[in-house]
Short mmCIF file of C-alpha atoms in Angstrom, two decimals:
data_model
loop_
_atom_site.label_atom_id
_atom_site.label_comp_id
_atom_site.label_asym_id
_atom_site.label_seq_id
_atom_site.Cartn_x
_atom_site.Cartn_y
_atom_site.Cartn_z
CA MET A 119 0.04 -0.13 -0.06
CA LYS A 120 1.45 3.31 -0.92
CA LEU A 121 -0.16 6.20 0.96
CA ASP A 122 0.77 9.71 0.74
CA THR A 123 3.20 10.28 3.59
CA THR A 124 4.03 13.79 2.88
CA GLY A 125 2.77 14.97 5.96
CA LEU A 126 4.58 12.33 8.08
CA GLU A 127 7.76 12.65 6.28
CA SER A 128 10.57 14.39 8.77
CA ALA A 129 13.46 14.47 6.34
CA LEU A 130 13.42 14.88 2.72
CA PRO A 131 14.94 11.56 0.95
CA LEU A 132 18.27 12.16 -0.77
CA PHE A 133 18.35 10.91 -4.42
CA GLY A 134 20.70 11.31 -7.15
CA ALA A 135 20.19 10.12 -10.61
CA ASN A 136 16.73 9.24 -10.06
CA CYS A 137 15.35 12.58 -9.62
CA GLN A 138 14.51 12.98 -13.35
CA MET A 139 11.96 10.76 -12.87
CA VAL A 140 9.90 13.03 -10.44
CA ASP A 141 9.06 15.80 -12.65
CA GLY A 142 7.42 17.58 -9.53
CA PHE A 143 4.69 15.46 -9.02
CA THR A 144 4.79 12.62 -6.44
CA ALA A 145 3.51 9.35 -7.81
CA ALA A 146 -0.11 8.88 -7.20
CA PRO A 147 -0.97 6.55 -4.35
CA ALA A 148 -1.95 2.90 -4.99
CA PHE A 149 -3.15 -0.11 -3.00
CA ASP A 150 -3.25 -3.93 -3.73
CA LEU A 151 -6.71 -5.13 -4.49
CA PRO A 152 -8.29 -7.49 -1.85
CA THR A 153 -9.03 -10.97 -3.23
CA THR A 154 -12.62 -11.13 -3.63
CA LEU A 155 -15.30 -11.31 -6.43
CA ASP A 156 -17.00 -7.73 -5.88
CA PHE A 157 -14.82 -5.58 -5.24
CA ASP A 158 -17.18 -2.54 -5.10
CA GLY A 159 -19.42 -4.30 -2.81
CA PHE A 160 -16.58 -5.20 -0.46
CA GLN A 161 -15.63 -1.43 -0.65
CA LYS A 162 -18.88 -0.17 0.20
CA GLU A 163 -19.16 -2.51 3.10
CA ALA A 164 -15.71 -1.82 4.44
CA ILE A 165 -16.58 2.07 4.38
CA GLN A 166 -19.86 1.58 6.04
CA MET A 167 -18.16 -0.76 8.75
CA VAL A 168 -15.59 2.01 9.76
CA LYS A 169 -17.64 5.17 9.12
CA PRO A 170 -19.26 6.13 12.48
CA ALA A 171 -21.98 8.47 12.23
CA LYS A 172 -20.70 11.83 12.76
CA GLY A 173 -22.26 12.37 16.31
CA THR A 174 -21.72 16.30 16.69
CA THR A 175 -22.82 19.65 15.62
CA THR A 176 -20.23 22.11 14.65
CA LEU A 177 -20.69 25.30 12.75
CA ALA A 178 -18.70 28.08 11.04
CA PHE A 179 -19.82 31.34 9.33
CA ILE A 180 -17.87 34.59 7.96
CA PHE A 181 -19.41 37.68 8.82
CA LYS A 182 -17.98 41.56 8.56
CA GLU A 183 -15.65 41.15 11.65
CA GLY A 184 -14.06 37.64 10.82
CA VAL A 185 -14.96 33.99 11.59
CA MET A 186 -17.30 32.51 13.89
CA VAL A 187 -16.46 29.03 14.90
CA ALA A 188 -18.56 26.87 17.79
CA ALA A 189 -19.25 23.48 18.61
CA ASP A 190 -20.95 21.30 21.06
CA SER A 191 -18.47 18.92 23.43
CA ARG A 192 -20.41 15.36 23.41
CA ALA A 193 -18.57 12.47 22.42
CA SER A 194 -20.91 9.75 21.79
CA MET A 195 -20.50 5.68 21.25
CA GLY A 196 -24.07 4.38 19.91
CA GLY A 197 -26.55 5.32 23.06
CA TYR A 198 -23.40 5.73 25.22
CA ILE A 199 -22.46 8.95 26.17
CA SER A 200 -18.64 8.52 26.44
CA SER A 201 -17.72 12.17 27.25
CA GLN A 202 -19.35 15.64 27.82
CA SER A 203 -16.17 17.96 27.49
CA VAL A 204 -14.43 16.92 24.32
CA LYS A 205 -12.48 19.87 22.54
CA LYS A 206 -14.03 19.89 19.28
CA ILE A 207 -12.54 23.04 17.98
CA ILE A 208 -8.81 22.50 17.45
CA GLU A 209 -6.23 25.13 17.54
CA ILE A 210 -4.43 24.68 14.30
CA ASN A 211 -2.02 28.04 15.05
CA PRO A 212 -2.79 31.29 16.39
CA TYR A 213 -4.95 32.40 13.55
CA MET A 214 -6.28 29.19 12.37
CA LEU A 215 -9.08 26.89 13.77
CA GLY A 216 -10.27 23.66 12.80
CA THR A 217 -13.39 21.68 14.09
CA MET A 218 -13.95 18.16 14.60
CA ALA A 219 -16.68 15.91 13.32
CA GLY A 220 -16.40 12.15 12.65
CA GLY A 221 -13.76 10.11 13.98
CA ALA A 222 -11.94 12.02 17.00
CA ALA A 223 -8.59 10.18 16.61
CA ASP A 224 -8.54 11.09 12.70
CA CYS A 225 -9.57 14.95 13.49
CA GLN A 226 -6.78 15.47 15.82
CA PHE A 227 -4.16 13.59 14.26
CA TRP A 228 -4.59 15.36 10.98
CA HIS A 229 -5.27 18.93 12.33
CA ARG A 230 -2.19 18.58 14.74
CA ASN A 231 -0.30 17.29 11.66
CA LEU A 232 -1.68 20.17 9.44
CA GLY A 233 -0.41 22.61 12.08
CA ILE A 234 3.07 21.47 12.68
CA LYS A 235 4.17 19.79 9.29
CA VAL A 236 2.28 21.73 6.82
CA CYS A 237 1.52 25.28 8.20
CA ARG A 238 4.70 25.77 10.59
CA LEU A 239 6.76 24.36 8.06
CA HIS A 240 5.61 26.51 5.28
CA GLU A 241 5.74 29.41 7.53
CA LEU A 242 9.46 28.77 8.28
CA ALA A 243 10.39 27.92 4.76
CA ASN A 244 8.49 30.77 2.89
CA LYS A 245 8.67 33.37 5.87
CA ARG A 246 4.88 34.05 5.66
CA ARG A 247 2.02 32.37 7.03
CA ILE A 248 0.19 29.99 4.75
CA SER A 249 -2.91 30.97 3.42
CA VAL A 250 -6.33 29.65 4.60
CA THR A 251 -6.82 28.49 0.82
CA GLY A 252 -3.24 26.60 1.02
CA ALA A 253 -3.34 24.75 4.09
CA SER A 254 -7.23 23.69 3.53
CA LYS A 255 -6.02 22.17 -0.07
CA LEU A 256 -3.15 20.59 1.35
CA LEU A 257 -5.54 18.90 3.98
CA ALA A 258 -7.86 18.11 1.25
CA ASN A 259 -5.20 16.40 -0.66
CA ILE A 260 -3.80 14.46 2.11
CA LEU A 261 -7.31 13.08 2.81
CA TYR A 262 -8.09 12.23 -0.59
CA SER A 263 -4.94 9.93 -0.88
CA TYR A 264 -6.43 8.10 2.08
CA ARG A 265 -9.94 7.88 0.44
CA GLY A 266 -11.57 4.54 0.84
CA MET A 267 -9.36 3.50 3.81
CA GLY A 268 -11.64 4.47 6.40
CA LEU A 269 -10.86 7.68 7.44
CA SER A 270 -13.70 9.75 8.97
CA VAL A 271 -13.44 13.63 8.68
CA GLY A 272 -15.44 16.43 8.49
CA THR A 273 -13.90 19.34 9.27
CA MET A 274 -13.92 23.09 9.02
CA ILE A 275 -10.76 25.10 8.21
CA ALA A 276 -11.49 28.85 9.54
CA GLY A 277 -8.76 31.47 9.60
CA TRP A 278 -7.80 34.59 8.89
CA ASP A 279 -5.10 35.43 5.96
CA GLU A 280 -3.86 38.45 3.94
CA THR A 281 -6.79 38.18 1.91
CA GLY A 282 -9.13 38.27 4.99
CA PRO A 283 -11.52 35.89 6.28
CA GLY A 284 -11.27 32.43 4.83
CA LEU A 285 -13.71 29.19 5.62
CA TYR A 286 -13.44 25.84 3.97
CA TYR A 287 -15.32 22.67 4.32
CA VAL A 288 -13.05 19.61 3.99
CA ASP A 289 -13.87 16.18 4.53
CA SER A 290 -12.47 12.66 4.21
CA GLU A 291 -14.05 11.82 0.76
CA GLY A 292 -11.45 14.35 -0.22
CA GLY A 293 -14.24 17.10 -0.92
CA ARG A 294 -13.65 20.74 -0.14
CA LEU A 295 -15.95 23.52 -0.47
CA LYS A 296 -15.38 27.07 0.25
CA GLY A 297 -18.13 29.15 1.63
CA PRO A 298 -19.72 31.80 3.73
CA ARG A 299 -21.53 29.33 6.28
CA PHE A 300 -21.25 25.61 7.10
CA SER A 301 -22.55 23.17 9.83
CA VAL A 302 -21.34 19.67 9.89
CA GLY A 303 -22.54 16.56 12.12
CA SER A 304 -25.70 14.65 13.15
CA GLY A 305 -26.92 18.28 14.85
CA SER A 306 -26.34 20.25 11.78
CA PRO A 307 -29.81 20.30 10.10
CA TYR A 308 -31.33 21.84 13.44
CA ALA A 309 -28.18 24.37 13.78
CA TYR A 310 -28.57 25.42 10.14
CA GLY A 311 -32.05 26.24 10.67
CA VAL A 312 -31.24 28.75 13.48
CA LEU A 313 -28.07 29.93 11.46
CA ASP A 314 -29.75 30.59 8.21
CA SER A 315 -32.85 32.37 9.49
CA GLY A 316 -30.93 34.40 11.94
CA TYR A 317 -27.40 35.19 9.75
CA ARG A 318 -26.65 38.59 8.65
CA TYR A 319 -23.13 39.52 7.21
CA ASP A 320 -22.85 43.08 9.01
CA MET A 321 -23.19 41.50 12.43
CA SER A 322 -21.32 43.08 15.61
CA ILE A 323 -19.15 40.27 17.32
CA GLU A 324 -21.49 39.91 20.34
CA GLU A 325 -24.12 39.24 17.96
CA ALA A 326 -22.80 36.74 15.92
CA ALA A 327 -21.53 35.09 18.95
CA GLU A 328 -24.99 34.92 20.41
CA LEU A 329 -26.24 33.58 16.96
CA ALA A 330 -23.78 30.98 17.03
CA ARG A 331 -24.47 29.71 20.50
CA ARG A 332 -27.99 29.54 20.05
CA ALA A 333 -27.54 27.25 16.86
CA ILE A 334 -25.42 25.09 18.96
CA TYR A 335 -28.01 25.19 21.76
CA HIS A 336 -30.80 24.13 19.55
CA ALA A 337 -29.01 21.41 17.93
CA THR A 338 -28.09 19.97 21.26
CA PHE A 339 -31.85 20.45 22.18
CA ARG A 340 -33.16 18.18 19.48
CA ASP A 341 -30.05 15.76 18.56
CA GLY A 342 -29.01 12.92 20.88
CA ALA A 343 -25.44 12.76 19.98
CA SER A 344 -24.75 16.54 20.66
CA GLY A 345 -24.49 18.36 24.03
CA GLY A 346 -22.36 19.15 26.69
CA VAL A 347 -20.78 22.66 26.49
CA ALA A 348 -21.10 25.17 23.64
CA SER A 349 -17.88 26.59 22.77
CA VAL A 350 -17.78 29.78 20.56
CA TYR A 351 -14.52 31.00 18.98
CA HIS A 352 -14.12 34.40 16.81
CA VAL A 353 -11.50 34.40 14.29
CA GLY A 354 -10.24 38.16 13.83
CA PRO A 355 -7.12 39.75 11.86
CA ASN A 356 -4.99 39.47 15.07
CA GLY A 357 -6.19 35.70 15.24
CA TRP A 358 -8.28 33.53 17.25
CA LYS A 359 -9.91 34.09 20.52
CA LYS A 360 -12.30 31.86 22.84
CA LEU A 361 -15.42 33.93 23.46
CA SER A 362 -17.39 31.45 25.92
CA GLY A 363 -18.03 27.87 26.78
CA ASP A 364 -21.55 27.49 28.07
CA ASP A 365 -23.32 24.45 29.32
CA VAL A 366 -26.25 23.72 27.11
CA GLY A 367 -28.44 22.83 29.86
CA GLU A 368 -28.07 26.40 31.46
CA LEU A 369 -28.28 27.93 28.19
CA HIS A 370 -31.92 25.97 28.13
CA TYR A 371 -33.05 27.89 31.07
CA LYS A 372 -31.60 31.03 30.01
CA TYR A 373 -33.56 30.81 26.74
CA TYR A 374 -36.57 29.27 28.16
CA PRO A 375 -36.48 30.35 31.67
CA VAL A 376 -38.99 28.36 34.23
CA THR A 377 -42.08 30.61 34.87
CA PRO A 378 -44.00 30.00 38.12
CA SER A 379 -47.35 29.01 37.55
CA THR A 380 -50.09 27.81 39.78
CA VAL A 381 -50.23 24.31 40.86
CA GLU A 382 -53.05 22.50 39.33
CA GLN A 383 -52.95 19.31 41.31
CA GLU A 384 -51.03 18.99 44.60
CA MET A 385 -49.69 15.71 45.37
CA VAL A 386 -50.47 14.58 48.94
CA GLU A 387 -48.92 12.09 50.86
CA VAL A 388 -50.74 8.79 50.91
CA SER A 389 -51.03 7.34 54.50
CA GLY A 390 -49.35 3.75 54.66
CA ALA A 391 -51.94 1.01 54.94
CA MET B 265 44.33 18.45 -8.40
CA ALA B 266 43.45 16.53 -11.52
CA ARG B 267 42.62 13.54 -8.82
CA TYR B 268 39.45 15.91 -7.35
CA ASP B 269 37.55 16.56 -10.35
CA ARG B 270 36.42 13.52 -11.68
CA ALA B 271 33.70 12.36 -8.96
CA ILE B 272 32.18 15.80 -7.86
CA THR B 273 31.27 14.45 -4.37
CA VAL B 274 34.63 14.40 -3.59
CA PHE B 275 36.21 17.60 -1.75
CA SER B 276 39.66 18.80 -2.61
CA PRO B 277 41.98 19.05 0.37
CA ASP B 278 41.70 22.63 0.22
CA GLY B 279 37.91 22.57 0.52
CA HIS B 280 37.13 23.31 -3.29
CA LEU B 281 34.41 21.30 -5.58
CA PHE B 282 36.02 21.56 -8.49
CA GLN B 283 33.08 20.73 -10.86
CA VAL B 284 31.40 23.36 -9.36
CA GLU B 285 34.08 26.07 -10.02
CA TYR B 286 34.56 24.57 -13.31
CA ALA B 287 30.60 25.33 -13.80
CA LEU B 288 31.06 28.72 -12.97
CA GLU B 289 34.00 29.15 -15.83
CA ALA B 290 31.19 27.85 -18.40
CA VAL B 291 29.06 30.32 -17.07
CA ARG B 292 31.64 32.89 -17.33
CA LYS B 293 31.89 32.18 -21.31
CA GLY B 294 28.48 32.63 -21.75
CA ASN B 295 26.69 35.50 -22.89
CA ALA B 296 26.18 38.41 -20.78
CA ALA B 297 22.88 39.07 -18.93
CA VAL B 298 21.99 41.75 -16.95
CA GLY B 299 18.83 42.38 -14.37
CA VAL B 300 17.88 45.55 -12.71
CA ARG B 301 15.14 46.13 -10.31
CA GLY B 302 12.98 49.44 -9.99
CA THR B 303 10.41 50.43 -7.98
CA ASP B 304 7.40 49.48 -10.25
CA THR B 305 9.43 47.52 -13.20
CA VAL B 306 11.77 44.99 -13.50
CA VAL B 307 14.11 44.20 -16.48
CA LEU B 308 16.18 41.91 -18.05
CA GLY B 309 18.70 42.12 -20.75
CA VAL B 310 20.52 39.38 -22.56
CA GLU B 311 23.49 39.84 -25.08
CA LYS B 312 22.40 38.08 -28.39
CA LYS B 313 25.36 36.97 -30.57
CA SER B 314 24.68 37.86 -34.17
CA ALA B 315 22.21 35.31 -35.83
CA ALA B 316 23.64 32.91 -38.24
CA LYS B 317 21.87 34.42 -41.61
CA LEU B 318 19.73 31.05 -42.08
CA GLN B 319 18.84 30.91 -38.17
CA ASP B 320 15.23 31.77 -37.55
CA SER B 321 16.13 34.36 -34.70
CA ARG B 322 12.66 33.94 -33.12
CA SER B 323 13.50 30.38 -32.22
CA VAL B 324 16.20 31.63 -29.87
CA ARG B 325 14.52 33.35 -27.09
CA LYS B 326 16.81 34.12 -24.36
CA ILE B 327 14.46 35.45 -21.57
CA VAL B 328 11.43 33.10 -20.57
CA ASN B 329 8.58 33.00 -18.76
CA LEU B 330 8.21 30.78 -15.83
CA ASP B 331 4.56 31.92 -14.86
CA ASN B 332 2.71 35.07 -15.54
CA HIS B 333 4.44 36.69 -13.13
CA ILE B 334 7.90 35.37 -13.22
CA ALA B 335 10.69 35.70 -15.88
CA LEU B 336 14.17 34.19 -16.17
CA ALA B 337 17.10 34.86 -18.12
CA CYS B 338 20.62 32.82 -18.01
CA ALA B 339 24.09 32.74 -18.53
CA GLY B 340 26.05 29.29 -19.32
CA LEU B 341 24.77 26.15 -21.04
CA LYS B 342 21.56 26.56 -22.87
CA ALA B 343 20.70 23.21 -22.86
CA ASP B 344 21.01 22.89 -19.19
CA ALA B 345 18.76 25.78 -19.14
CA ARG B 346 16.08 24.31 -20.86
CA VAL B 347 15.96 21.44 -18.11
CA LEU B 348 15.69 23.81 -15.49
CA ILE B 349 13.10 25.96 -16.94
CA ASN B 350 10.83 23.00 -17.58
CA ARG B 351 11.28 21.76 -14.13
CA ALA B 352 10.72 25.27 -12.62
CA ARG B 353 7.51 25.77 -14.83
CA ILE B 354 6.14 22.67 -13.73
CA GLU B 355 7.04 23.66 -10.04
CA CYS B 356 5.00 27.18 -10.62
CA GLN B 357 2.11 25.38 -11.79
CA SER B 358 2.23 22.28 -8.95
CA HIS B 359 2.10 25.04 -6.47
CA ARG B 360 -0.75 26.91 -8.07
CA LEU B 361 -2.69 23.53 -7.74
CA THR B 362 -1.93 22.56 -4.24
CA VAL B 363 -2.10 25.87 -2.58
CA GLU B 364 -4.09 27.55 -5.01
CA ASP B 365 -1.74 30.53 -4.93
CA PRO B 366 1.23 31.90 -7.35
CA VAL B 367 4.51 31.10 -6.74
CA THR B 368 6.62 34.16 -4.97
CA VAL B 369 9.79 35.01 -6.73
CA GLU B 370 11.82 33.85 -3.49
CA TYR B 371 10.06 30.27 -3.58
CA ILE B 372 10.60 29.51 -7.14
CA THR B 373 14.30 30.93 -6.75
CA ARG B 374 14.70 28.57 -3.78
CA TYR B 375 13.29 25.62 -5.72
CA ILE B 376 15.90 26.03 -8.79
CA ALA B 377 18.92 26.76 -6.32
CA GLY B 378 17.76 23.51 -4.65
CA LEU B 379 17.72 21.72 -7.82
CA GLN B 380 21.23 23.14 -8.85
CA GLN B 381 22.53 22.04 -5.36
CA LYS B 382 21.06 18.41 -5.83
CA TYR B 383 23.57 17.96 -8.82
CA THR B 384 26.26 18.94 -6.88
CA GLN B 385 26.06 16.43 -4.26
CA SER B 386 25.04 13.23 -6.07
CA GLY B 387 27.31 10.77 -7.82
CA GLY B 388 27.51 10.35 -11.46
CA VAL B 389 25.94 13.84 -12.58
CA ARG B 390 27.33 17.09 -13.00
CA PRO B 391 26.05 20.28 -12.11
CA PHE B 392 24.05 22.60 -14.24
CA GLY B 393 26.30 24.98 -16.14
CA LEU B 394 24.38 28.18 -15.60
CA SER B 395 23.60 30.83 -13.31
CA THR B 396 20.10 32.47 -13.71
CA LEU B 397 18.84 35.84 -13.06
CA ILE B 398 15.06 35.94 -11.97
CA ILE B 399 12.41 38.38 -11.72
CA GLY B 400 9.33 38.87 -10.87
CA PHE B 401 6.46 40.40 -8.59
CA ASP B 402 4.91 39.14 -5.36
CA PRO B 403 1.28 37.95 -6.32
CA TYR B 404 0.04 39.54 -3.25
CA THR B 405 1.95 42.78 -2.32
CA GLY B 406 3.31 43.40 -5.73
CA VAL B 407 6.95 44.26 -4.62
CA PRO B 408 8.98 43.49 -7.72
CA SER B 409 12.40 41.15 -6.89
CA LEU B 410 15.50 40.42 -8.70
CA TYR B 411 17.20 37.05 -7.94
CA GLN B 412 20.22 35.43 -8.84
CA THR B 413 21.27 31.81 -8.45
CA ASP B 414 24.60 29.89 -9.50
CA PRO B 415 25.89 26.43 -10.17
CA SER B 416 26.92 26.03 -6.62
CA GLY B 417 23.03 26.41 -5.84
CA THR B 418 23.30 29.53 -3.72
CA PHE B 419 20.77 32.35 -4.16
CA SER B 420 20.66 35.94 -3.46
CA ALA B 421 18.08 38.96 -4.10
CA TRP B 422 19.63 41.83 -5.76
CA LYS B 423 18.89 45.32 -6.58
CA ALA B 424 20.46 44.87 -9.90
CA ASN B 425 23.22 42.37 -11.14
CA ALA B 426 25.05 40.51 -14.40
CA THR B 427 26.13 37.25 -14.97
CA GLY B 428 28.07 35.90 -17.78
CA ARG B 429 30.70 37.43 -20.03
CA ASN B 430 32.33 40.58 -18.55
CA SER B 431 29.83 40.46 -15.64
CA ASN B 432 32.30 42.22 -13.39
CA SER B 433 32.40 45.22 -15.70
CA ILE B 434 28.90 45.20 -15.70
CA ARG B 435 28.63 45.14 -12.19
CA GLU B 436 31.13 47.79 -11.15
CA PHE B 437 29.33 50.18 -14.07
CA LEU B 438 25.67 49.20 -11.74
CA GLU B 439 27.27 49.81 -8.73
CA LYS B 440 28.39 53.33 -9.68
CA ASN B 441 25.49 54.34 -11.52
CA TYR B 442 22.51 52.56 -9.78
CA LYS B 443 19.72 54.22 -8.01
CA GLU B 444 15.98 53.45 -7.87
CA THR B 445 14.21 54.05 -10.92
CA HIS B 446 11.04 53.35 -12.47
CA GLY B 447 9.34 52.58 -15.95
CA GLN B 448 11.41 53.66 -18.68
CA GLU B 449 14.18 54.86 -16.77
CA THR B 450 14.94 51.11 -15.22
CA ILE B 451 14.96 49.85 -18.76
CA LYS B 452 17.54 52.44 -19.71
CA LEU B 453 19.65 51.80 -17.07
CA ALA B 454 19.58 47.95 -18.04
CA ILE B 455 20.43 48.78 -21.50
CA ARG B 456 23.14 51.15 -20.60
CA ALA B 457 24.86 48.75 -18.22
CA LEU B 458 24.62 45.88 -21.04
CA LEU B 459 26.17 48.42 -23.80
CA GLU B 460 29.19 48.49 -21.44
CA VAL B 461 30.48 45.07 -22.96
CA VAL B 462 28.15 44.85 -26.18
CA GLU B 463 28.21 46.34 -29.47
CA SER B 464 25.27 48.84 -29.68
CA GLY B 465 22.70 48.07 -31.67
CA GLY B 466 18.86 46.34 -31.17
CA LYS B 467 20.25 43.43 -32.99
CA ASN B 468 22.47 42.61 -30.39
CA ILE B 469 20.43 42.95 -27.35
CA GLU B 470 17.37 41.21 -26.09
CA VAL B 471 15.54 43.35 -23.69
CA ALA B 472 12.21 41.94 -21.77
CA VAL B 473 10.34 44.27 -19.15
CA MET B 474 8.02 43.07 -16.58
CA THR B 475 5.39 45.41 -15.00
CA LYS B 476 2.95 44.21 -12.36
CA ASP B 477 0.07 44.56 -14.43
CA GLN B 478 1.21 43.90 -18.04
CA GLY B 479 3.46 40.84 -17.14
CA LEU B 480 6.33 40.19 -19.42
CA ARG B 481 6.99 42.35 -22.46
CA GLN B 482 9.84 41.70 -25.01
CA LEU B 483 11.09 44.92 -26.63
CA GLU B 484 10.92 44.94 -30.05
CA GLU B 485 14.32 45.79 -31.92
CA ALA B 486 13.08 48.85 -33.07
CA GLU B 487 12.06 50.11 -29.56
CA ILE B 488 15.67 48.87 -28.53
CA ASP B 489 17.37 51.10 -31.33
CA ALA B 490 15.28 54.03 -30.07
CA ILE B 491 16.38 53.74 -26.47
CA VAL B 492 19.80 53.07 -27.54
CA ALA B 493 20.16 56.43 -29.64
CA GLU B 494 18.59 58.06 -26.67
CA ILE B 495 21.53 56.67 -24.54
CA GLU B 496 23.99 57.63 -27.06
CA ALA B 497 22.81 60.97 -27.52
CA GLU B 498 22.91 61.46 -23.68
CA LYS B 499 26.38 60.40 -23.70
CA ALA B 500 27.37 62.88 -26.42
CA ALA B 501 25.83 65.59 -24.78
CA ALA B 502 27.62 64.63 -21.50
CA GLU B 503 31.04 64.63 -23.28
CA ALA B 504 30.35 67.80 -24.55
CA ALA B 505 29.62 69.22 -21.35
CA LYS B 506 32.54 68.03 -20.12
CA LYS B 507 34.60 69.39 -22.87
CA GLY B 508 32.93 72.72 -23.29
CA PRO B 509 33.74 74.74 -20.14
CA ALA B 510 37.14 73.20 -20.24
CA ARG B 511 38.04 74.71 -23.52
CA ASP B 512 36.56 78.53 -22.78
CA ALA B 513 38.93 78.19 -19.61
#
């Protein structure tokens, strides 16, 4: 199996007379076909087996003051909630954030790899920061070379570079989309509902943060696989800053406070018989 | 000494890589090339040896595009140049593909210099016998740059430089006469520098100008002749001015 290991290489290989063969493009990765009659069916099965449903809600949108990024913090394995305090917004570098949806290990590893091997090395070699476009493209290419091998990554790369705010959606199928608003995960339909209806380009930072927070809250309210803490980050010209991290249970009572009402039927103690 | 120049991976006792130095000799025998950086213009000029009568001179372009915003001229072995230029052109497009951004001049210079260095540290291959002058504009900031690489694989940025035949005289001239220029003045400075060592005339010089908005533009022979005439007139006026007052006194 020849995988694209450009992200994992620590030293460039020295090669002499063979360099005429490599004309600037590395050879496309290829793998041995398994011994089966129905390869397509086998591949579909393999993908279904390793592809966990992306139980999460993450969202990001571009507005006048930069990029707002928000996510929940629940990790679930089927019906079991394995953690309520997962960091789903990954700090790639001081001016770029990535969101996590899908396999936690896959997302964490590839984001950290992106931050160090790709972005930092680019900065050192070229004396300027890598653009959000470039970072997202390199990540998408790496993920594409692992296509069909069971990676599960649905991430948004948000950042601020020389051209202004940038937001890209990148997934493990190798897809990469540029857009102003994205939400990823099982709770995304609910988040989109709130986000799309409340979105305006010229919001202030507080308004945008509140919109993001509310969208995550509503997704956690309806989606069982999302919950925990709604984290909100803002990416501006000077980098990212974490704005808030509110427990969604408390947010519920903030948005829908309990109003005292008259009791219709009072429970009385039943004397033991 | 003869024992140390066969396989270039071997250092001589006094720290020389002879193949690299011989490659520099090949460069010194190549035709003169000059590059001048202005505030909004960068100019490359190359000496053109007189074309044979039956040769189609348009097929012998000495100043080439690496991308829309980067151009290269070189002195030395032209066949080696072709190989390097092809690799650099591929790298320019490959960079556009993987990071959706045009290369910076520094990046592609580093790449070409890296290629040149690789061939000084491998067995069985010889170094590229050319030095390049690379000009271009930064795709975002629009700042013009001029870089030079040589067979050893070193590179650096310059305000103005020359390579090839008589490059020392041209560089001396540039050191004495360089100042920040823009537009037509930069072109004139480059041609004046080249005329120090080349017979004057549009058919002996090839000049290309790069601006941020219009990319690379090769100057027509007639245009070059016009500028050369201007330069000669200025020179004659300066000579007359020098002689004039002296005679009266």
